[in-house]
Amino acid sequence: MSALVTYQLRGSIAVVTIDNPPVNAISQKVRAELDAAVTRLSEDTNAVAAVITGAGKVFIGGADISEFGKPPQAPFLTEVLTRLEDCPKPIVAAINGAALGGGLEVALATHGRVAVSSVSLGLPEVTLGVLPGAGGTQRLPRLIGTDAALDIITTGKPVKGDTALALGLMDEVSEQPDLLDAALRLAEKIAQAGAPQATGLRALPAQPANGFDSIRSKVKASAPGQVSALKAIDAVEAATKLGRTEGLAEERRLFLELMETPQRAALIHAFFSERKAAHQPDVAGLMPEPFTEIGVVGGGTMGAGIATAALSAGLTVTLIERDQAAADKAFETISGNLAGAVKRGKLSEEARQSILAEKLTTSTSYDALSTSDILIEAVFESMDVKKQVFAQLDAVAKPGATLATNTSYLDINEIAASTTRPQGVIGLHFFSPAHVMRLLEVVVAEKTSPAHTARAFALAKRLGKIGVRAGVCDGFIGNRILSHYKTATDHMVMDGASPYDIDAAVTALGFAMGPFQVSDLAGIDIGHAARQRRKPFRHALERSADYADRLFENGWLGRKTGRGFYIYDTNSQKGRINPDVLPLIEAERKAAGIKPRHFSMEEIQRRYMAAMINEAARVLTDGIAQRPSDIDVVFLSGYGFPRWRGGPMHFADSQGLAKVLDDIRSFASDDAHFWSVAPLLEELVANGQTFNDLNKASTKDTNS
Ligand code: T1G
């Protein structure tokens, strides 16, 4: 078995390299070999110090998450790092790439740290439902202070090497190829100064400036329902009261408690599901055609957002509009989007200026797209308009170019058939704002070739988005399922539930917003248009629930008009209940001859989730989604589903599919929407299977 940790003397300094592709994750074998390397160092009479570094582009990507949920195996990282820290010879970390979770904890246990300025350093454990469990909550506050440590630990957000230097987390920043030499020099210097100081044995860190409880309140507000960050605060508080040994023991206790929570299982499921979504059986191993130039047709909100996303990823963009005024307006929108990135510290002002000067071209002529590698149309949602645009793209695009539509529901097979190159036509369904939302539904049409599919997923990764493959149908994955739980919501309103109780019930599940708050945000006119469009296809059993059309007719379109289901005064983001809505709904119920009844919060939640899961099961059966976890990824990254619940399919498994099926059957007694149960759901329950069983089967066939 090849070594995962090598030990090589450079003069009198041992270079210890962790080489466990693809991210040097700390598996049991890595822990054991790192432990052995530290022992070897302390016994090696030819060595006065050591430098630890990572092979490849990552320093250490953390503990091996695939070991989570399995019985812990010695040696435990906490103990390995205490022995490392107590080594009588200094050990310096040469941080060549991302140092995350246990990776940063290894660096914290060393006696000196040198990093490349561009690397990410962080403790993302709370985003996985756990906490830094190998000394991070004890050493980081001792090194950079309690407040700065709490910010890094409770947000899970990484910092770059240069910020780490300013915080005192790094001793030096050095660029490749000098990084190792800089670390060797630092190791030499510390060795000459005598016995190295163990960070974990420094004085107790101070209390946070505003006390731990103020941090707890902030965390509760920012991640309602999630427990990991709160327990991480408890571990840091222990660091301010206990010495290293007791503090590490408390940290371990809290870590193991979190390891057992359903939230940890859900968050790890989300982590791996996002990566699994990129595994496509028909494109495995295909090298996507390279791309550098993106063409965008349409400079409205979506087109400008897509252009912004591509520009922010370093790609060149040519955007065309129907006339110069519209092209200029698109330019201004993109400039404003990039200014937002500057404000958020994601981009420097000079980078913004150079992007606008060198990377963005606007034009009113299709000929300007003749060199684009990927052309994306984001024009009005009308099949005739799309076909006209694709006819023009087909005429000017270079051979091998990918022609993509951003449509959210139109039939892409029909659009492809209107071109001479259907194999190059694909759907790229961005979510608004396109330069912010991580989800990208990659809609693969019947004739789309694997090469263009592979390129679309490479584009998603390049844009920092999560690509999820979808088949062609009305609404693809997310919006198709949304239309069903929205119908169930409408039926509850007509039968007596208040929109405000429904919003409260859905946010109590952990969603950032309820359906009516979303409706106000997106615009009640959007919902109205969707209802008009779907009316001809409305299932005979669907009841008309057009109460929202009454708001539309009153001109109450939501935030954009300051009034919808809620009233938005200038200084109130949240909005207050619009008192005219309930009387309007009561009139609709009366006209329909409905005697309203009460809906408890629990029943609202069960109906909402049952409708979502039922349609999601149909989406799987129809082959619109490849696997249940892909549906989870769609809802986690595009629809505000609480990440610590893992997505609708993981949630269904955790509730028990038999219970979900019982719910659907019981709701069918008063709501025809539940009359058609998804056959897959009945089949899984009959076979005692879960959606995750389908995920495992899918992974087997895509790990090719
Ligand atoms: N463990 C196991 N597998 C991992 C992994 C990890 N830590 N990180 C990534 N992978 C897999 C991933 O599933 C994918 O597999 C492949 O590696 C490439 O990943 C004790 C307890 C390091 C920034 O949260 O953020 O330490 O799909 O596509 O874009 O306190 O991976 O190819 O089969 O993401 O180059 C904390 C998680 C763990 C970091 C590289 N660490 N990883 O990004 O590659 S908990 C993290 C990342 C912990 C300690 C606690 C990123 C990356 P496949 P990728 P990338």
Coordinates of C-alpha atoms in Angstrom, one line a residue, residues 135-597:
G135 CA -8.4 21.5 18.6
G136 CA -9.7 24.3 16.4
T137 CA -12.0 25.8 19.0
Q138 CA -9.1 25.7 21.6
R139 CA -6.1 26.9 19.5
L140 CA -7.7 29.4 17.2
P141 CA -8.9 31.8 20.0
R142 CA -5.4 31.5 21.6
L143 CA -3.8 32.4 18.3
I144 CA -6.0 35.3 16.9
G145 CA -8.3 36.2 19.8
T146 CA -11.8 35.0 20.8
D147 CA -13.9 37.4 18.6
A148 CA -12.0 36.7 15.4
A149 CA -12.0 33.0 16.1
L150 CA -15.7 33.0 16.8
D151 CA -16.4 34.7 13.5
I152 CA -14.4 32.1 11.5
I153 CA -15.8 29.1 13.5
T154 CA -19.5 30.1 13.6
T155 CA -19.7 31.2 10.0
G156 CA -17.6 28.4 8.6
K157 CA -16.4 31.0 6.0
P158 CA -12.7 30.7 4.9
V159 CA -10.3 33.6 4.9
K160 CA -7.5 34.1 2.3
G161 CA -3.8 33.9 3.2
D162 CA -3.2 37.6 3.3
T163 CA -6.2 38.2 5.6
A164 CA -4.9 35.3 7.8
L165 CA -1.5 37.1 8.0
A166 CA -3.3 40.2 9.3
L167 CA -5.2 38.2 11.8
G168 CA -2.0 36.6 13.2
L169 CA -3.1 33.2 11.9
M170 CA -0.1 33.1 9.5
D171 CA 3.5 34.0 10.3
E172 CA 4.4 34.7 6.7
V173 CA 2.8 34.8 3.3
S174 CA 5.0 33.4 0.5
E175 CA 4.2 32.7 -3.2
Q176 CA 5.2 29.6 -5.1
P177 CA 7.8 28.4 -5.9
D178 CA 9.4 29.9 -2.8
L179 CA 6.8 28.6 -0.3
L180 CA 8.8 25.5 0.9
D181 CA 12.0 27.4 1.2
A182 CA 10.3 30.1 3.3
A183 CA 8.9 27.4 5.5
L184 CA 12.3 25.7 5.8
R185 CA 13.9 29.0 6.8
L186 CA 11.2 29.6 9.4
A187 CA 11.6 26.1 10.8
E188 CA 15.4 26.7 11.1
K189 CA 14.9 30.0 12.8
I190 CA 12.5 28.5 15.4
A191 CA 14.8 25.6 16.0
Q192 CA 17.7 28.0 16.7
A193 CA 15.5 29.9 19.2
G194 CA 15.0 26.8 21.4
A195 CA 12.0 24.7 22.4
P196 CA 8.9 25.7 20.3
Q197 CA 5.9 27.1 22.1
A198 CA 2.7 25.1 21.9
T199 CA -0.3 27.2 20.9
G200 CA -2.7 25.1 23.0
L201 CA -0.6 25.8 26.1
R202 CA -0.8 29.6 25.7
A203 CA -2.8 31.7 28.2
L204 CA -6.6 31.3 28.3
P205 CA -8.1 33.5 25.6
A206 CA -10.2 36.5 26.8
Q207 CA -14.0 36.7 26.8
P208 CA -15.5 38.1 23.6
A209 CA -16.0 41.8 23.7
N210 CA -19.8 41.6 23.9
G211 CA -20.0 38.3 25.8
F212 CA -20.9 34.9 24.5
D213 CA -24.7 35.3 24.7
S214 CA -24.7 38.2 22.2
I215 CA -22.9 35.9 19.7
R216 CA -25.4 33.2 20.4
S217 CA -28.3 35.5 19.7
K218 CA -26.6 36.6 16.4
V219 CA -26.1 32.9 15.4
K220 CA -29.6 31.9 16.3
A221 CA -30.9 34.8 14.0
S222 CA -28.7 33.9 11.1
A223 CA -29.2 30.1 11.1
P224 CA -32.6 29.5 12.8
G225 CA -32.9 25.9 13.9
Q226 CA -29.3 24.9 13.3
V227 CA -27.5 23.6 16.4
S228 CA -23.8 23.1 15.3
A229 CA -22.7 26.8 15.5
L230 CA -24.2 27.1 19.0
K231 CA -22.3 24.1 20.3
A232 CA -19.2 25.5 18.6
I233 CA -19.6 28.6 20.8
D234 CA -19.9 26.4 23.9
A235 CA -16.5 24.8 22.9
V236 CA -14.9 28.2 22.5
E237 CA -16.3 29.3 25.8
A238 CA -14.7 26.2 27.3
A239 CA -11.4 27.4 25.9
T240 CA -11.7 30.6 27.9
K241 CA -12.1 28.7 31.1
L242 CA -10.3 25.4 30.9
G243 CA -6.7 24.4 30.1
R244 CA -5.8 22.5 26.9
T245 CA -6.5 19.0 28.2
E246 CA -9.9 19.7 29.7
G247 CA -10.8 22.1 26.8
L248 CA -10.0 19.5 24.2
A249 CA -12.0 16.9 26.1
E250 CA -15.0 19.3 26.2
E251 CA -14.6 20.0 22.5
R252 CA -14.5 16.3 21.8
R253 CA -17.7 15.7 23.9
L254 CA -19.6 18.4 22.0
F255 CA -18.2 17.1 18.6
L256 CA -19.4 13.6 19.3
E257 CA -22.8 14.9 20.4
L258 CA -23.2 16.7 17.1
M259 CA -22.0 13.7 15.1
E260 CA -25.1 11.9 16.3
T261 CA -27.6 14.6 15.2
P262 CA -29.9 14.2 12.1
Q263 CA -28.6 17.7 11.1
R264 CA -25.1 16.3 10.7
A265 CA -26.5 13.5 8.5
A266 CA -28.4 16.0 6.4
L267 CA -25.6 18.5 6.0
I268 CA -23.1 15.7 4.9
H269 CA -25.8 14.4 2.6
A270 CA -26.0 17.9 1.1
F271 CA -22.2 18.2 0.7
F272 CA -21.8 14.9 -1.2
S273 CA -25.1 15.4 -3.2
E274 CA -23.8 18.6 -4.6
R275 CA -20.7 16.9 -5.9
K276 CA -22.6 13.8 -7.1
A277 CA -24.9 15.9 -9.2
A278 CA -22.0 16.5 -11.6
H279 CA -21.6 12.7 -12.2
Q280 CA -23.3 12.0 -15.5
P281 CA -23.2 8.4 -16.8
D282 CA -23.1 9.5 -20.5
V283 CA -20.3 12.1 -20.1
A284 CA -18.1 10.3 -17.6
G285 CA -14.5 10.8 -18.7
L286 CA -15.4 13.1 -21.5
M287 CA -13.1 16.2 -21.7
P288 CA -15.4 19.1 -22.4
E289 CA -14.5 21.4 -25.4
P290 CA -12.7 24.5 -23.9
F291 CA -14.5 27.8 -23.8
T292 CA -13.5 31.4 -23.1
E293 CA -16.1 33.5 -25.0
I294 CA -19.7 33.6 -23.9
G295 CA -22.4 35.2 -26.1
V296 CA -25.6 36.5 -24.4
V297 CA -28.7 37.4 -26.2
G298 CA -30.9 39.8 -24.1
G299 CA -29.7 42.3 -21.5
G300 CA -32.7 42.2 -19.2
T301 CA -32.4 41.1 -15.5
M302 CA -31.5 37.5 -16.5
G303 CA -29.3 38.2 -19.4
A304 CA -27.3 40.9 -17.5
G305 CA -27.1 38.5 -14.5
I306 CA -25.8 35.7 -16.7
A307 CA -23.2 38.0 -18.3
T308 CA -22.2 39.2 -14.8
A309 CA -21.7 35.6 -13.7
A310 CA -19.5 34.8 -16.7
L311 CA -17.5 38.0 -16.4
S312 CA -16.9 37.4 -12.7
A313 CA -15.5 34.0 -13.6
G314 CA -13.0 35.6 -15.9
L315 CA -14.7 34.8 -19.2
T316 CA -15.2 37.2 -22.1
V317 CA -18.7 38.2 -22.8
T318 CA -20.5 39.7 -25.8
L319 CA -24.0 40.7 -25.1
I320 CA -26.4 41.8 -27.8
E321 CA -29.7 43.6 -27.5
R322 CA -32.2 44.8 -30.1
D323 CA -31.1 48.4 -30.0
Q324 CA -28.3 50.6 -28.7
A325 CA -30.4 52.0 -25.9
A326 CA -31.1 48.5 -24.6
A327 CA -27.5 47.5 -25.0
D328 CA -26.4 50.5 -23.0
K329 CA -28.9 49.8 -20.3
A330 CA -27.6 46.2 -20.1
F331 CA -24.1 47.6 -19.8
E332 CA -25.2 49.7 -16.8
T333 CA -27.0 46.8 -15.2
I334 CA -23.8 44.7 -15.4
S335 CA -21.7 47.5 -14.2
G336 CA -24.0 47.9 -11.2
N337 CA -24.0 44.1 -10.5
L338 CA -20.2 44.1 -10.5
A339 CA -20.2 47.2 -8.2
G340 CA -22.2 45.0 -5.8
A341 CA -19.5 42.4 -5.9
V342 CA -17.0 45.2 -5.1
K343 CA -19.1 46.3 -2.1
R344 CA -19.3 42.7 -0.9
G345 CA -15.5 42.5 -1.1
K346 CA -15.7 39.8 -3.8
L347 CA -14.0 42.0 -6.4
S348 CA -11.6 45.0 -6.4
E349 CA -12.7 48.2 -8.1
E350 CA -9.8 48.1 -10.5
A351 CA -10.8 44.5 -11.5
R352 CA -14.3 45.8 -12.1
Q353 CA -13.0 48.6 -14.3
S354 CA -10.8 46.3 -16.3
I355 CA -13.6 43.7 -16.7
L356 CA -15.9 46.4 -18.2
A357 CA -13.1 47.8 -20.4
E358 CA -11.6 44.5 -21.6
K359 CA -14.0 41.6 -21.1
L360 CA -17.4 43.0 -22.0
T361 CA -18.6 43.9 -25.4
T362 CA -22.2 45.0 -26.2
S363 CA -23.7 45.1 -29.6
T364 CA -26.9 45.1 -31.6
S365 CA -25.7 42.7 -34.2
Y366 CA -25.8 38.9 -34.1
D367 CA -22.6 38.9 -36.1
A368 CA -20.8 39.9 -32.9
L369 CA -21.5 36.4 -31.6
S370 CA -19.7 34.6 -34.4
T371 CA -16.6 33.8 -32.2
S372 CA -18.5 32.8 -29.0
D373 CA -18.0 29.3 -27.7
I374 CA -21.3 29.2 -25.7
L375 CA -24.2 31.4 -26.7
I376 CA -27.0 31.8 -24.2
E377 CA -30.3 33.4 -25.0
A378 CA -32.3 35.1 -22.3
V379 CA -35.1 36.7 -24.1
F380 CA -38.9 36.9 -23.6
E381 CA -40.5 33.6 -22.7
S382 CA -42.3 33.0 -26.0
M383 CA -41.7 30.0 -28.2
D384 CA -41.9 32.1 -31.4
V385 CA -39.4 34.7 -30.1
K386 CA -37.1 31.9 -29.0
K387 CA -37.2 30.2 -32.4
Q388 CA -36.5 33.5 -34.2
V389 CA -33.4 34.0 -31.9
F390 CA -32.2 30.5 -32.4
A391 CA -32.5 30.8 -36.2
Q392 CA -30.2 33.8 -36.0
L393 CA -27.8 32.0 -33.6
D394 CA -27.8 29.0 -35.9
A395 CA -26.8 31.2 -38.8
V396 CA -23.9 33.1 -37.1
A397 CA -22.5 30.7 -34.4
K398 CA -19.3 29.0 -35.3
P399 CA -19.2 25.2 -35.8
G400 CA -19.2 23.4 -32.5
A401 CA -20.6 26.3 -30.5
T402 CA -23.1 25.4 -27.8
L403 CA -26.5 27.1 -28.2
A404 CA -28.2 27.4 -24.8
T405 CA -31.6 28.7 -23.8
N406 CA -32.4 30.1 -20.4
T407 CA -36.1 29.3 -20.7
S408 CA -37.7 28.2 -17.5
Y409 CA -40.4 25.9 -19.0
L410 CA -40.6 25.9 -22.8
D411 CA -39.9 22.7 -24.8
I412 CA -36.3 22.7 -25.6
N413 CA -36.7 19.8 -28.0
E414 CA -38.9 22.0 -30.1
I415 CA -36.4 24.8 -30.0
A416 CA -33.6 22.4 -31.0
A417 CA -35.6 21.0 -33.9
S418 CA -35.8 24.5 -35.3
T419 CA -32.1 24.6 -35.8
T420 CA -29.6 22.7 -38.0
R421 CA -27.6 21.7 -35.0
P422 CA -29.9 20.1 -32.4
Q423 CA -26.9 18.2 -30.9
G424 CA -25.5 21.5 -29.8
V425 CA -28.7 22.9 -28.2
I426 CA -29.2 22.7 -24.4
G427 CA -31.1 24.4 -21.6
L428 CA -29.2 26.5 -19.0
H429 CA -31.9 27.5 -16.6
F430 CA -30.3 30.1 -14.3
F431 CA -32.1 31.3 -11.2
S432 CA -32.6 35.0 -10.6
P433 CA -30.4 36.8 -9.7
A434 CA -28.2 34.8 -12.0
H435 CA -24.9 36.2 -10.7
V436 CA -25.9 35.2 -7.1
M437 CA -28.0 32.0 -7.1
R438 CA -25.8 28.9 -7.1
L439 CA -28.3 26.5 -8.9
L440 CA -28.1 25.9 -12.6
E441 CA -30.5 23.4 -14.1
V442 CA -28.7 21.9 -17.1
V443 CA -31.7 20.8 -19.3
V444 CA -30.5 18.0 -21.7
A445 CA -32.8 17.7 -24.7
E446 CA -33.4 14.5 -26.7
K447 CA -30.7 15.3 -29.3
T448 CA -28.2 17.2 -27.1
S449 CA -24.8 15.5 -27.5
P450 CA -22.8 14.3 -24.5
A451 CA -20.0 16.7 -25.5
H452 CA -22.2 19.7 -25.2
T453 CA -23.6 18.3 -21.9
A454 CA -20.1 17.9 -20.5
R455 CA -19.3 21.5 -21.6
A456 CA -22.4 22.8 -19.8
F457 CA -21.4 21.2 -16.6
A458 CA -17.8 22.5 -17.0
L459 CA -19.4 26.0 -17.4
A460 CA -21.5 25.5 -14.2
K461 CA -18.3 24.6 -12.3
R462 CA -16.4 27.6 -13.8
L463 CA -19.2 29.9 -12.8
G464 CA -19.1 28.5 -9.2
K465 CA -22.6 27.1 -9.7
I466 CA -24.0 23.7 -9.0
G467 CA -25.1 22.1 -12.2
V468 CA -28.0 19.7 -11.9
R469 CA -29.1 17.7 -14.9
A470 CA -32.8 18.0 -15.9
G471 CA -34.9 16.4 -18.6
V472 CA -37.3 18.4 -20.8
C473 CA -40.8 19.0 -19.3
D474 CA -42.9 21.9 -18.1
G475 CA -40.8 23.4 -15.3
F476 CA -38.0 20.9 -15.4
I477 CA -37.2 19.8 -11.8
G478 CA -37.7 22.8 -9.5
N479 CA -40.5 24.7 -11.0
R480 CA -42.5 21.6 -11.9
I481 CA -42.4 20.5 -8.3
L482 CA -43.0 24.0 -7.0
S483 CA -46.3 24.3 -9.1
H484 CA -47.6 21.2 -7.2
Y485 CA -46.9 22.3 -3.6
K486 CA -48.1 25.8 -4.6
T487 CA -51.4 24.2 -5.7
A488 CA -51.7 22.3 -2.4
T489 CA -51.1 25.7 -0.7
D490 CA -53.8 27.4 -2.8
H491 CA -56.2 24.6 -1.8
M492 CA -55.4 25.1 1.9
V493 CA -56.1 28.8 1.5
M494 CA -59.5 28.2 -0.1
D495 CA -60.4 25.6 2.6
G496 CA -59.6 28.0 5.4
A497 CA -55.9 28.4 6.0
S498 CA -54.6 32.0 6.2
P499 CA -51.6 32.8 3.9
Y500 CA -49.9 34.2 7.0
D501 CA -50.3 31.0 8.9
I502 CA -48.9 29.1 5.9
D503 CA -45.8 31.5 5.7
A504 CA -45.3 31.0 9.5
A505 CA -45.6 27.2 9.2
V506 CA -43.2 27.0 6.3
T507 CA -40.6 29.3 7.9
A508 CA -40.9 27.2 11.1
L509 CA -39.7 24.3 8.9
G510 CA -36.6 26.3 8.4
F511 CA -37.3 27.9 5.0
A512 CA -35.9 31.4 4.7
M513 CA -39.3 32.6 3.5
G514 CA -42.9 31.3 3.2
P515 CA -44.6 30.9 -0.3
F516 CA -46.5 34.2 0.0
Q517 CA -43.4 36.1 1.1
V518 CA -41.7 34.6 -2.0
S519 CA -44.7 35.6 -4.2
D520 CA -44.4 39.2 -3.1
L521 CA -40.7 39.1 -3.7
A522 CA -40.9 37.5 -7.2
G523 CA -44.0 39.6 -8.1
I524 CA -47.6 38.6 -8.0
D525 CA -47.8 39.3 -11.7
I526 CA -45.3 36.5 -12.3
G527 CA -47.6 34.0 -10.5
H528 CA -50.6 35.4 -12.4
A529 CA -48.9 34.8 -15.7
A530 CA -47.9 31.3 -14.7
R531 CA -51.5 30.5 -13.7
Q532 CA -52.9 31.9 -17.0
R533 CA -50.4 29.8 -18.9
R534 CA -51.2 26.6 -17.0
K535 CA -55.0 27.1 -17.0
P536 CA -55.5 25.0 -20.3
F537 CA -53.5 22.2 -18.7
R538 CA -55.1 22.4 -15.3
H539 CA -56.0 18.9 -14.2
A540 CA -59.7 18.3 -14.1
L541 CA -59.4 17.6 -10.4
E542 CA -57.6 20.9 -9.7
R543 CA -59.8 23.4 -8.1
S544 CA -59.7 27.0 -9.2
A545 CA -58.0 29.0 -6.5
D546 CA -57.6 32.3 -8.3
Y547 CA -57.7 34.4 -5.1
A548 CA -54.2 35.7 -6.0
D549 CA -55.6 37.0 -9.3
R550 CA -57.8 39.4 -7.2
L551 CA -54.6 40.9 -5.8
F552 CA -53.2 41.2 -9.3
E553 CA -56.4 42.9 -10.5
N554 CA -56.0 45.4 -7.7
G555 CA -52.5 46.2 -8.8
W556 CA -51.0 44.7 -5.7
L557 CA -48.0 43.1 -7.2
G558 CA -45.9 42.6 -4.1
R559 CA -42.6 44.4 -3.2
K560 CA -42.4 46.1 -6.6
T561 CA -45.6 48.0 -5.8
G562 CA -45.1 48.2 -2.0
R563 CA -48.2 46.1 -1.5
G564 CA -49.1 42.4 -2.1
F565 CA -49.9 39.9 0.6
Y566 CA -47.9 42.2 2.8
I567 CA -47.4 46.0 2.9
Y568 CA -43.8 47.2 2.6
D569 CA -43.2 50.6 4.1
T570 CA -39.9 52.1 3.0
N571 CA -38.2 51.3 6.2
S572 CA -39.5 47.8 6.7
Q573 CA -38.0 45.0 4.8
K574 CA -40.2 42.3 6.4
G575 CA -43.5 43.8 5.5
R576 CA -46.7 43.8 7.6
I577 CA -49.9 41.9 6.8
N578 CA -52.1 43.6 4.2
P579 CA -55.4 43.8 6.0
D580 CA -57.4 43.8 2.7
V581 CA -56.3 40.3 1.7
L582 CA -58.2 38.1 4.2
P583 CA -61.6 39.7 3.4
L584 CA -60.8 39.2 -0.3
I585 CA -60.1 35.5 0.3
E586 CA -63.2 35.1 2.4
A587 CA -65.3 36.4 -0.5
E588 CA -63.6 33.9 -2.8
R589 CA -64.4 31.0 -0.4
K590 CA -68.0 32.2 -0.1
A591 CA -68.4 32.4 -3.9
A592 CA -67.1 28.9 -4.1
G593 CA -69.5 27.7 -1.4
I594 CA -66.7 26.6 0.9
K595 CA -67.1 26.5 4.6
P596 CA -63.6 27.4 5.9
R597 CA -62.0 25.2 8.6

